[in-house]
Coordinates of C-alpha atoms and ligand atoms in Angstrom, one line a residue:
M1267 CA 1.0 3.8 36.2
P1268 CA 1.5 1.3 33.4
T1269 CA 0.8 3.3 29.5
A1270 CA -0.9 1.8 27.2
L1271 CA -0.7 3.1 23.7
V1272 CA -4.2 2.3 21.9
T1273 CA -4.0 2.2 18.2
G1274 CA -8.0 3.0 17.2
G1275 CA -9.0 4.2 20.4
A1276 CA -11.8 5.5 19.0
G1277 CA -13.6 3.2 17.1
Y1278 CA -16.1 0.5 18.6
I1279 CA -14.3 -1.6 20.3
G1280 CA -11.5 0.4 21.0
S1281 CA -13.3 3.1 23.6
H1282 CA -14.9 0.2 25.3
T1283 CA -11.6 -1.3 26.4
C1284 CA -10.1 2.7 26.9
V1285 CA -13.1 2.9 29.8
V1286 CA -11.9 -0.8 31.2
L1287 CA -7.8 0.4 30.9
L1288 CA -8.3 3.2 32.5
E1289 CA -10.4 1.9 35.3
A1290 CA -7.6 -0.5 36.2
G1291 CA -5.1 2.0 36.4
W1292 CA -3.5 2.6 33.0
D1293 CA -2.5 5.5 30.9
V1294 CA -4.1 5.3 27.7
V1295 CA -2.4 7.1 24.1
V1296 CA -4.7 6.7 21.5
V1297 CA -3.8 6.7 18.1
D1298 CA -6.6 7.3 15.6
N1299 CA -6.9 8.8 12.2
L1300 CA -11.1 9.2 12.9
S1301 CA -11.8 7.3 9.8
N1302 CA -15.0 5.2 11.1
S1303 CA -15.0 7.0 14.8
S1304 CA -16.0 10.5 16.3
E1305 CA -14.0 12.4 18.4
I1306 CA -17.1 12.3 20.7
A1307 CA -16.4 9.1 22.3
L1308 CA -13.4 9.5 23.3
A1309 CA -14.8 12.5 26.1
R1310 CA -17.2 9.9 26.3
V1311 CA -14.7 7.4 27.6
R1312 CA -12.7 10.2 29.9
E1313 CA -16.7 11.0 31.5
L1314 CA -17.1 7.5 32.0
A1315 CA -13.2 7.3 33.7
P1316 CA -12.7 11.0 34.4
S1317 CA -9.8 9.6 37.0
G1318 CA -7.9 8.1 34.2
S1319 CA -5.2 10.2 31.7
L1320 CA -6.3 9.8 28.3
S1321 CA -4.4 11.5 25.2
F1322 CA -5.3 11.5 21.9
H1323 CA -3.5 11.6 18.5
R1324 CA -5.5 12.0 15.2
V1325 CA -2.4 10.1 13.6
D1326 CA -2.8 8.0 10.5
L1327 CA -0.9 4.8 10.8
L1328 CA 0.8 5.3 7.9
D1329 CA 2.0 9.2 9.4
E1330 CA 5.5 8.3 10.5
P1331 CA 6.2 11.4 11.9
G1332 CA 2.8 11.5 14.1
L1333 CA 3.5 8.6 15.5
E1334 CA 6.7 8.9 16.9
A1335 CA 5.1 11.9 18.5
A1336 CA 2.4 9.5 19.9
F1337 CA 5.7 6.8 21.1
A1338 CA 7.4 9.9 22.4
E1339 CA 4.9 11.0 25.1
G1340 CA 5.1 7.9 26.7
P1341 CA 7.4 5.6 27.5
V1342 CA 5.1 3.3 26.6
D1343 CA 4.5 -0.1 28.1
A1344 CA 2.4 -1.7 25.7
V1345 CA 0.4 -1.6 22.4
V1346 CA -3.3 -2.2 22.4
H1347 CA -4.1 -2.5 18.3
F1348 CA -7.5 -2.0 16.8
A1349 CA -6.9 0.3 14.1
G1350 CA -8.1 -1.4 10.7
L1351 CA -10.9 -1.5 8.2
K1352 CA -13.6 -3.6 8.7
A1353 CA -16.0 -3.8 6.1
V1354 CA -15.9 -7.3 4.3
G1355 CA -17.9 -6.3 1.6
E1356 CA -15.7 -3.1 0.9
S1357 CA -12.5 -5.2 1.1
V1358 CA -12.8 -6.8 -2.1
E1359 CA -14.4 -4.1 -3.9
Q1360 CA -10.7 -1.8 -2.6
P1361 CA -8.0 -5.0 -2.3
L1362 CA -5.5 -2.6 -2.2
R1363 CA -7.0 0.1 0.2
Y1364 CA -7.5 -2.7 2.3
Y1365 CA -4.2 -4.5 2.8
E1366 CA -2.2 -1.0 2.9
N1367 CA -4.2 0.4 5.6
N1368 CA -4.6 -2.6 8.0
V1369 CA -0.6 -5.0 6.5
A1370 CA 1.4 -1.6 5.9
G1371 CA 0.0 0.3 8.7
T1372 CA 0.7 -2.6 11.2
V1373 CA 3.9 -2.5 9.9
Q1374 CA 5.0 1.1 10.6
L1375 CA 3.2 0.1 14.3
L1376 CA 6.0 -2.3 14.4
K1377 CA 8.9 -0.5 13.0
A1378 CA 8.0 2.0 15.9
M1379 CA 7.2 -0.7 18.3
Q1380 CA 11.2 -1.6 17.4
R1381 CA 12.6 2.1 17.6
H1382 CA 10.9 2.2 21.3
G1383 CA 11.9 -1.1 22.6
V1384 CA 8.4 -1.8 22.8
R1385 CA 8.1 -5.7 22.6
D1386 CA 4.3 -6.1 24.1
L1387 CA 1.4 -6.0 21.7
V1388 CA -2.4 -7.1 22.2
F1389 CA -3.6 -7.5 18.8
S1390 CA -7.5 -7.4 17.2
S1391 CA -7.9 -10.3 14.9
S1392 CA -10.8 -11.8 14.4
C1393 CA -12.7 -15.1 13.7
T1394 CA -12.6 -14.9 10.2
V1395 CA -8.9 -16.5 10.0
Y1396 CA -10.7 -19.7 10.3
G1397 CA -12.9 -19.5 7.2
D1398 CA -15.8 -21.9 7.0
P1399 CA -14.4 -24.2 9.7
E1400 CA -14.2 -28.2 9.8
E1401 CA -14.9 -28.4 13.7
I1402 CA -17.4 -26.4 15.9
P1403 CA -16.8 -24.8 18.8
V1404 CA -13.6 -23.8 17.0
T1405 CA -10.6 -24.0 19.2
E1406 CA -6.9 -21.7 17.6
S1407 CA -5.8 -24.7 16.0
A1408 CA -7.9 -25.1 13.3
P1409 CA -6.7 -24.6 10.4
L1410 CA -7.0 -20.6 9.2
G1411 CA -7.8 -19.4 5.9
A1412 CA -10.3 -16.4 4.9
A1413 CA -12.1 -16.4 2.4
N1414 CA -12.0 -12.1 1.4
P1415 CA -9.3 -9.3 1.5
Y1416 CA -10.8 -7.7 4.9
G1417 CA -10.2 -11.8 6.0
R1418 CA -6.3 -11.9 4.7
T1419 CA -5.6 -8.8 5.9
K1420 CA -6.2 -10.5 9.5
L1421 CA -4.4 -13.6 8.6
Y1422 CA -1.3 -11.6 6.8
I1423 CA -0.9 -9.3 9.6
E1424 CA -1.3 -13.0 12.0
E1425 CA 1.4 -14.4 9.9
M1426 CA 4.0 -11.3 9.9
L1427 CA 3.3 -11.0 13.9
R1428 CA 4.8 -15.0 14.2
D1429 CA 7.4 -14.0 11.6
V1430 CA 8.5 -10.5 14.5
A1431 CA 7.9 -12.7 17.3
A1432 CA 10.3 -15.7 16.2
S1433 CA 13.4 -13.1 14.6
E1434 CA 14.3 -11.7 18.2
P1435 CA 13.6 -13.0 21.4
G1436 CA 11.3 -10.4 24.0
W1437 CA 8.0 -10.1 22.0
R1438 CA 5.4 -10.7 23.5
M1439 CA 1.7 -11.3 21.9
T1440 CA -1.7 -12.3 21.9
L1441 CA -3.9 -12.3 18.9
L1442 CA -7.1 -12.0 20.1
R1443 CA -9.9 -13.7 18.0
Y1444 CA -12.7 -12.0 18.4
F1445 CA -16.3 -13.9 17.2
N1446 CA -19.2 -11.9 17.3
P1447 CA -19.0 -8.5 19.0
V1448 CA -22.1 -6.7 20.1
G1449 CA -24.3 -4.4 23.1
A1450 CA -22.4 -1.3 24.2
H1451 CA -21.7 0.4 28.0
P1452 CA -24.3 0.0 29.7
S1453 CA -24.0 3.8 30.3
G1454 CA -25.5 3.9 27.1
R1455 CA -22.8 6.8 26.5
I1456 CA -20.9 5.0 24.0
G1457 CA -21.8 2.3 21.8
E1458 CA -21.4 0.7 17.6
D1459 CA -21.9 3.9 15.5
P1460 CA -21.8 2.5 12.2
T1461 CA -21.7 4.5 8.8
G1462 CA -24.2 3.9 6.2
I1463 CA -26.3 1.3 6.0
P1464 CA -25.3 -1.3 8.9
N1465 CA -24.0 -4.9 7.3
N1466 CA -23.9 -6.4 10.6
L1467 CA -27.2 -8.3 12.3
M1468 CA -27.2 -6.4 15.5
P1469 CA -26.7 -2.8 14.4
Y1470 CA -29.4 -3.5 11.6
V1471 CA -31.7 -5.0 14.4
M1472 CA -31.3 -1.6 16.5
Q1473 CA -32.0 0.4 13.5
V1474 CA -35.3 -0.8 12.7
A1475 CA -36.2 -1.0 16.4
V1476 CA -35.8 2.7 16.2
G1477 CA -37.3 3.5 13.6
R1478 CA -35.2 4.1 10.8
R1479 CA -34.9 1.1 8.9
D1480 CA -38.2 -0.4 8.3
H1481 CA -37.1 -4.4 8.6
V1482 CA -34.6 -7.2 8.9
T1483 CA -33.8 -9.0 6.4
I1484 CA -32.7 -12.8 7.7
H1485 CA -29.9 -14.0 5.4
G1486 CA -31.3 -17.5 4.7
G1487 CA -34.1 -20.2 6.8
D1488 CA -32.8 -23.1 5.0
Y1489 CA -29.4 -23.4 6.8
P1490 CA -28.7 -26.8 9.1
T1491 CA -29.0 -25.4 12.2
P1492 CA -32.2 -25.6 14.5
D1493 CA -34.2 -22.7 13.1
G1494 CA -32.9 -22.9 9.7
T1495 CA -31.1 -19.1 10.4
G1496 CA -27.3 -18.7 10.9
V1497 CA -25.6 -19.4 14.5
R1498 CA -22.5 -17.0 15.8
D1499 CA -21.0 -16.6 19.3
Y1500 CA -22.0 -13.2 19.9
I1501 CA -19.8 -11.7 22.9
H1502 CA -20.8 -8.6 24.8
V1503 CA -17.9 -5.8 24.1
V1504 CA -17.3 -4.8 27.4
D1505 CA -16.5 -8.6 28.0
L1506 CA -14.1 -8.4 25.2
A1507 CA -13.0 -4.9 26.7
A1508 CA -12.0 -7.0 29.8
G1509 CA -10.6 -9.3 27.6
H1510 CA -7.7 -7.0 26.2
L1511 CA -7.3 -6.0 29.6
A1512 CA -6.7 -9.5 30.8
A1513 CA -4.2 -9.7 27.6
L1514 CA -2.3 -7.3 28.9
Q1515 CA -2.2 -8.7 32.5
A1516 CA -1.2 -11.9 31.1
L1517 CA 1.7 -10.8 28.7
D1518 CA 4.2 -12.0 31.2
H1519 CA 2.9 -15.8 30.9
I1520 CA 3.3 -15.3 26.9
D1521 CA 5.9 -16.0 25.1
G1522 CA 6.3 -15.2 21.5
A1523 CA 2.7 -14.4 19.2
V1524 CA 0.0 -16.2 20.8
P1525 CA -3.8 -16.4 19.4
V1526 CA -6.4 -16.8 21.6
N1527 CA -10.4 -17.2 20.7
L1528 CA -12.3 -14.2 22.7
G1529 CA -16.1 -15.9 22.4
T1530 CA -19.0 -17.0 25.1
G1531 CA -18.7 -20.8 23.4
N1532 CA -22.1 -20.1 23.1
G1533 CA -24.5 -20.2 19.6
Y1534 CA -27.1 -18.6 18.7
S1535 CA -29.7 -18.0 15.9
V1536 CA -30.8 -15.5 13.8
L1537 CA -33.8 -15.6 15.2
D1538 CA -32.7 -15.5 18.7
V1539 CA -31.2 -12.2 18.4
V1540 CA -34.7 -10.7 16.9
R1541 CA -36.8 -12.5 19.9
A1542 CA -34.0 -11.4 22.1
A1543 CA -34.3 -7.9 21.3
S1544 CA -37.7 -7.7 20.9
A1545 CA -38.1 -8.8 24.3
A1546 CA -35.8 -5.6 25.3
V1547 CA -37.3 -3.2 22.8
G1548 CA -40.6 -4.3 24.1
R1549 CA -42.3 -4.5 20.6
E1550 CA -42.4 -6.7 17.5
I1551 CA -39.2 -6.4 15.5
R1552 CA -40.0 -7.1 12.0
Y1553 CA -38.2 -9.6 9.9
E1554 CA -38.7 -11.5 6.3
I1555 CA -36.2 -14.5 5.5
G1556 CA -34.8 -13.7 2.2
P1557 CA -32.1 -15.6 0.6
R1558 CA -28.5 -16.4 1.9
R1559 CA -25.4 -13.9 1.7
P1560 CA -22.7 -14.8 -0.2
G1561 CA -20.1 -15.8 2.0
D1562 CA -21.8 -17.0 5.0
V1563 CA -21.2 -19.9 6.9
A1564 CA -24.1 -21.3 8.8
A1565 CA -22.7 -22.0 12.1
V1566 CA -19.3 -20.7 14.1
W1567 CA -18.5 -20.2 17.6
A1568 CA -16.1 -20.0 19.7
D1569 CA -14.2 -22.8 22.3
P1570 CA -13.1 -20.3 25.1
R1571 CA -11.0 -22.1 27.1
S1572 CA -7.5 -21.3 25.9
A1573 CA -8.9 -17.5 26.9
R1574 CA -9.5 -19.2 30.6
E1575 CA -6.6 -20.6 30.4
L1576 CA -4.1 -18.1 29.5
L1577 CA -5.7 -15.0 30.3
G1578 CA -8.2 -16.3 33.5
W1579 CA -10.8 -14.6 31.5
T1580 CA -14.4 -15.5 30.6
A1581 CA -17.6 -13.8 28.7
S1582 CA -20.4 -12.8 31.7
R1583 CA -22.9 -10.8 30.0
S1584 CA -25.7 -12.7 28.4
L1585 CA -27.7 -12.4 25.0
D1586 CA -30.1 -10.1 26.9
D1587 CA -27.4 -7.9 28.2
M1588 CA -26.2 -8.1 25.4
V1589 CA -30.0 -6.7 23.2
A1590 CA -30.5 -4.3 26.6
D1591 CA -27.6 -2.6 27.0
H1592 CA -27.4 -2.2 22.4
W1593 CA -31.0 -1.0 23.2
R1594 CA -30.4 1.9 25.3
W1595 CA -27.2 3.5 23.2
Q1596 CA -29.3 3.1 20.4
A1597 CA -32.0 4.4 22.0
S1598 CA -30.5 7.5 23.5
N1599 CA -28.6 7.8 20.5
P1600 CA -30.9 7.1 17.6
D1601 CA -28.1 8.7 15.3
G1602 CA -25.2 7.7 16.7
F1603 CA -22.1 10.4 17.4
G1604 CA -23.9 11.6 14.5
S1605 CA -25.7 14.6 16.6
A1606 CA -23.7 15.0 19.7
T1607 CA -21.4 18.0 19.8
L1608 CA -18.2 17.6 21.9
A1609 CA -19.4 19.4 24.8
G1610 CA -22.4 16.9 25.6
Ligands
NAD479 P1 -14.0 0.4 14.2 O1 -13.8 0.6 13.1 O2 -15.3 0.8 15.6 O3 -12.2 0.8 14.8 C1 -11.4 1.1 14.1 C2 -10.6 2.5 14.6 O4 -9.2 2.1 14.0 C3 -11.7 4.1 14.1 O5 -11.8 4.2 15.1 C4 -10.6 4.3 13.3 O6 -10.9 5.7 12.7 C5 -9.2 3.8 13.2 N1 -8.6 3.4 12.1 C6 -8.7 2.9 11.1 N2 -7.8 2.6 9.8 C7 -6.6 3.6 10.7 C8 -5.0 4.2 10.8 N3 -4.7 4.3 9.4 N4 -4.4 5.2 11.3 C9 -5.3 5.4 12.8 N5 -6.3 4.9 13.1 C10 -6.9 4.2 12.3 O7 -13.9 -1.0 14.2 P2 -14.1 -2.1 15.8 O8 -15.6 -2.7 15.6 O9 -14.0 -1.0 16.6 O10 -13.0 -2.8 15.3 C11 -11.5 -2.8 16.4 C12 -10.7 -4.1 15.7 O11 -11.3 -5.4 15.8 C13 -10.4 -4.0 13.8 O12 -9.4 -4.1 13.8 C14 -11.2 -4.9 13.4 O13 -11.2 -5.4 12.1 C15 -11.3 -5.8 14.9 N6 -12.5 -6.5 14.6 C16 -13.5 -6.3 14.7 C17 -15.0 -7.2 14.5 C18 -16.8 -6.8 14.9 O14 -17.1 -7.2 14.3 N7 -16.6 -4.9 15.4 C19 -14.8 -8.3 14.7 C20 -13.6 -8.7 14.6 C21 -12.5 -8.1 14.7
UD1_480 C1 -19.6 -10.5 9.6 C2 -18.0 -10.7 8.8 C3 -17.0 -11.3 9.7 C4 -16.4 -10.2 10.4 C5 -17.9 -10.3 11.6 C6 -17.7 -9.7 12.9 C7 -19.3 -11.2 6.5 C8 -19.1 -12.5 5.7 N1 -18.7 -11.9 7.7 O1 -19.3 -12.0 10.1 O2 -15.7 -11.4 8.5 O3 -15.2 -10.5 11.4 O4 -19.0 -10.1 11.1 O5 -18.8 -9.2 13.6 O6 -19.4 -10.1 6.6 N2 -27.8 -11.4 9.2 C9 -29.5 -11.2 9.0 N3 -29.9 -10.0 8.2 C10 -28.6 -8.6 8.4 C11 -27.5 -9.3 8.5 C12 -26.5 -10.3 9.0 O7 -29.6 -12.5 8.8 O8 -29.0 -8.0 8.1 C13 -27.3 -12.8 9.3 C14 -25.8 -13.0 9.1 O9 -26.5 -13.9 7.7 C15 -25.1 -14.1 9.7 C16 -25.6 -13.3 11.3 O10 -26.5 -12.4 10.8 O11 -25.9 -15.7 9.5 C17 -24.8 -12.6 12.1 O12 -24.1 -11.5 10.7 P1 -22.9 -10.5 10.8 O13 -23.2 -9.9 11.7 O14 -22.3 -9.9 9.6 O15 -21.6 -11.2 11.0 P2 -21.3 -12.5 10.5 O16 -21.6 -12.6 8.9 O17 -20.9 -14.2 11.5

């Protein structure tokens, strides 16, 4: 069995990817400091993929001996690197924490990979590296320029990965630029569990649906879009997880550091999402139109052709699947992993 070391494997996208990797016959070694996740997610990953082998190291990427111990469990064939902080607003307030955790953490990870002769990497980048794109759909060759410290950590890590790949032969890296991940595993057992008030649309909508919040405030109704609200490329997290497996399987054809968009190629407005969620939940989700949110762009969606050509991957789940699965998770876990125990 090949072995993947998955950093951030207890998190939202990481946990779904662990299930897909285990189901595909990979052994998984998770490295996560649980700064934004729960070990319960990993217990449920094991429950969803019982025949797989998953081990867990509660380790910070900046903890060199801890990281060594995780690599020593190998041999590790490839690394899937999710670990990072991701809140845009927080990154503006605490930029050094973001640069240290995300950029310095990745430096430590790459050094450990070098020490252990591991040259295969799948990295979580983001469509945020395109800033406010001049053309949509966005292709991988679009100009790069992030608008906030979080986005710049992704941009700088991408540059660093290109430098490392150029410095010696043998590196095979896929830089996956995700669009807007939403949804949950169809079992309802794992899903997104944001701390505090969600910044992102889908978790907010679902917390209104479950009664934790009163209404959704739509950030701007006067954009130059068909209904005036912002348009994004929402992608089901299980499709995204499958994209990571496809990226690992395609590394044989990768040379150096190659960016690949992971999106559906479809744009949906905020109102489309609220309406689809209302239909899935079976009652109206209250909303009000408020002012635009600073830093938001009107519309962005992916050109997903590279993923199809390089990885043989396309997203298959619809917006209705995304809201139905997200709702199943939210309805059966109204407090996320908060009230669950490791036993159940
Ligand atoms: P998440 O917060 O749920 O998962 C990240 C995981 O990394 C968490 O379990 C956290 O505890 C862990 N972690 C953070 N810093 C660490 C460190 N120094 N050492 C060890 N573990 C650490 O986030 P997610 O939504 O699953 O995102 C995964 C990756 O994808 C992140 O790098 C994020 O920036 C990127 N991404 C996410 C989105 C999104 O909307 N969710 C979009 C584009 C890119
Ligand atoms: C945000 C981040 C981006 C990150 C992405 C991850 C910002 C500026 N950008 O992108 O860096 O990669 O999440 O998915 O934070 N909306 C509402 N009401 C809400 C929340 C959101 O109307 O309560 C709208 C937004 O204005 C936007 C859409 O919903 O039009 C999606 O918002 P969100 O889920 O926050 O994602 P992005 O802004 O695309």
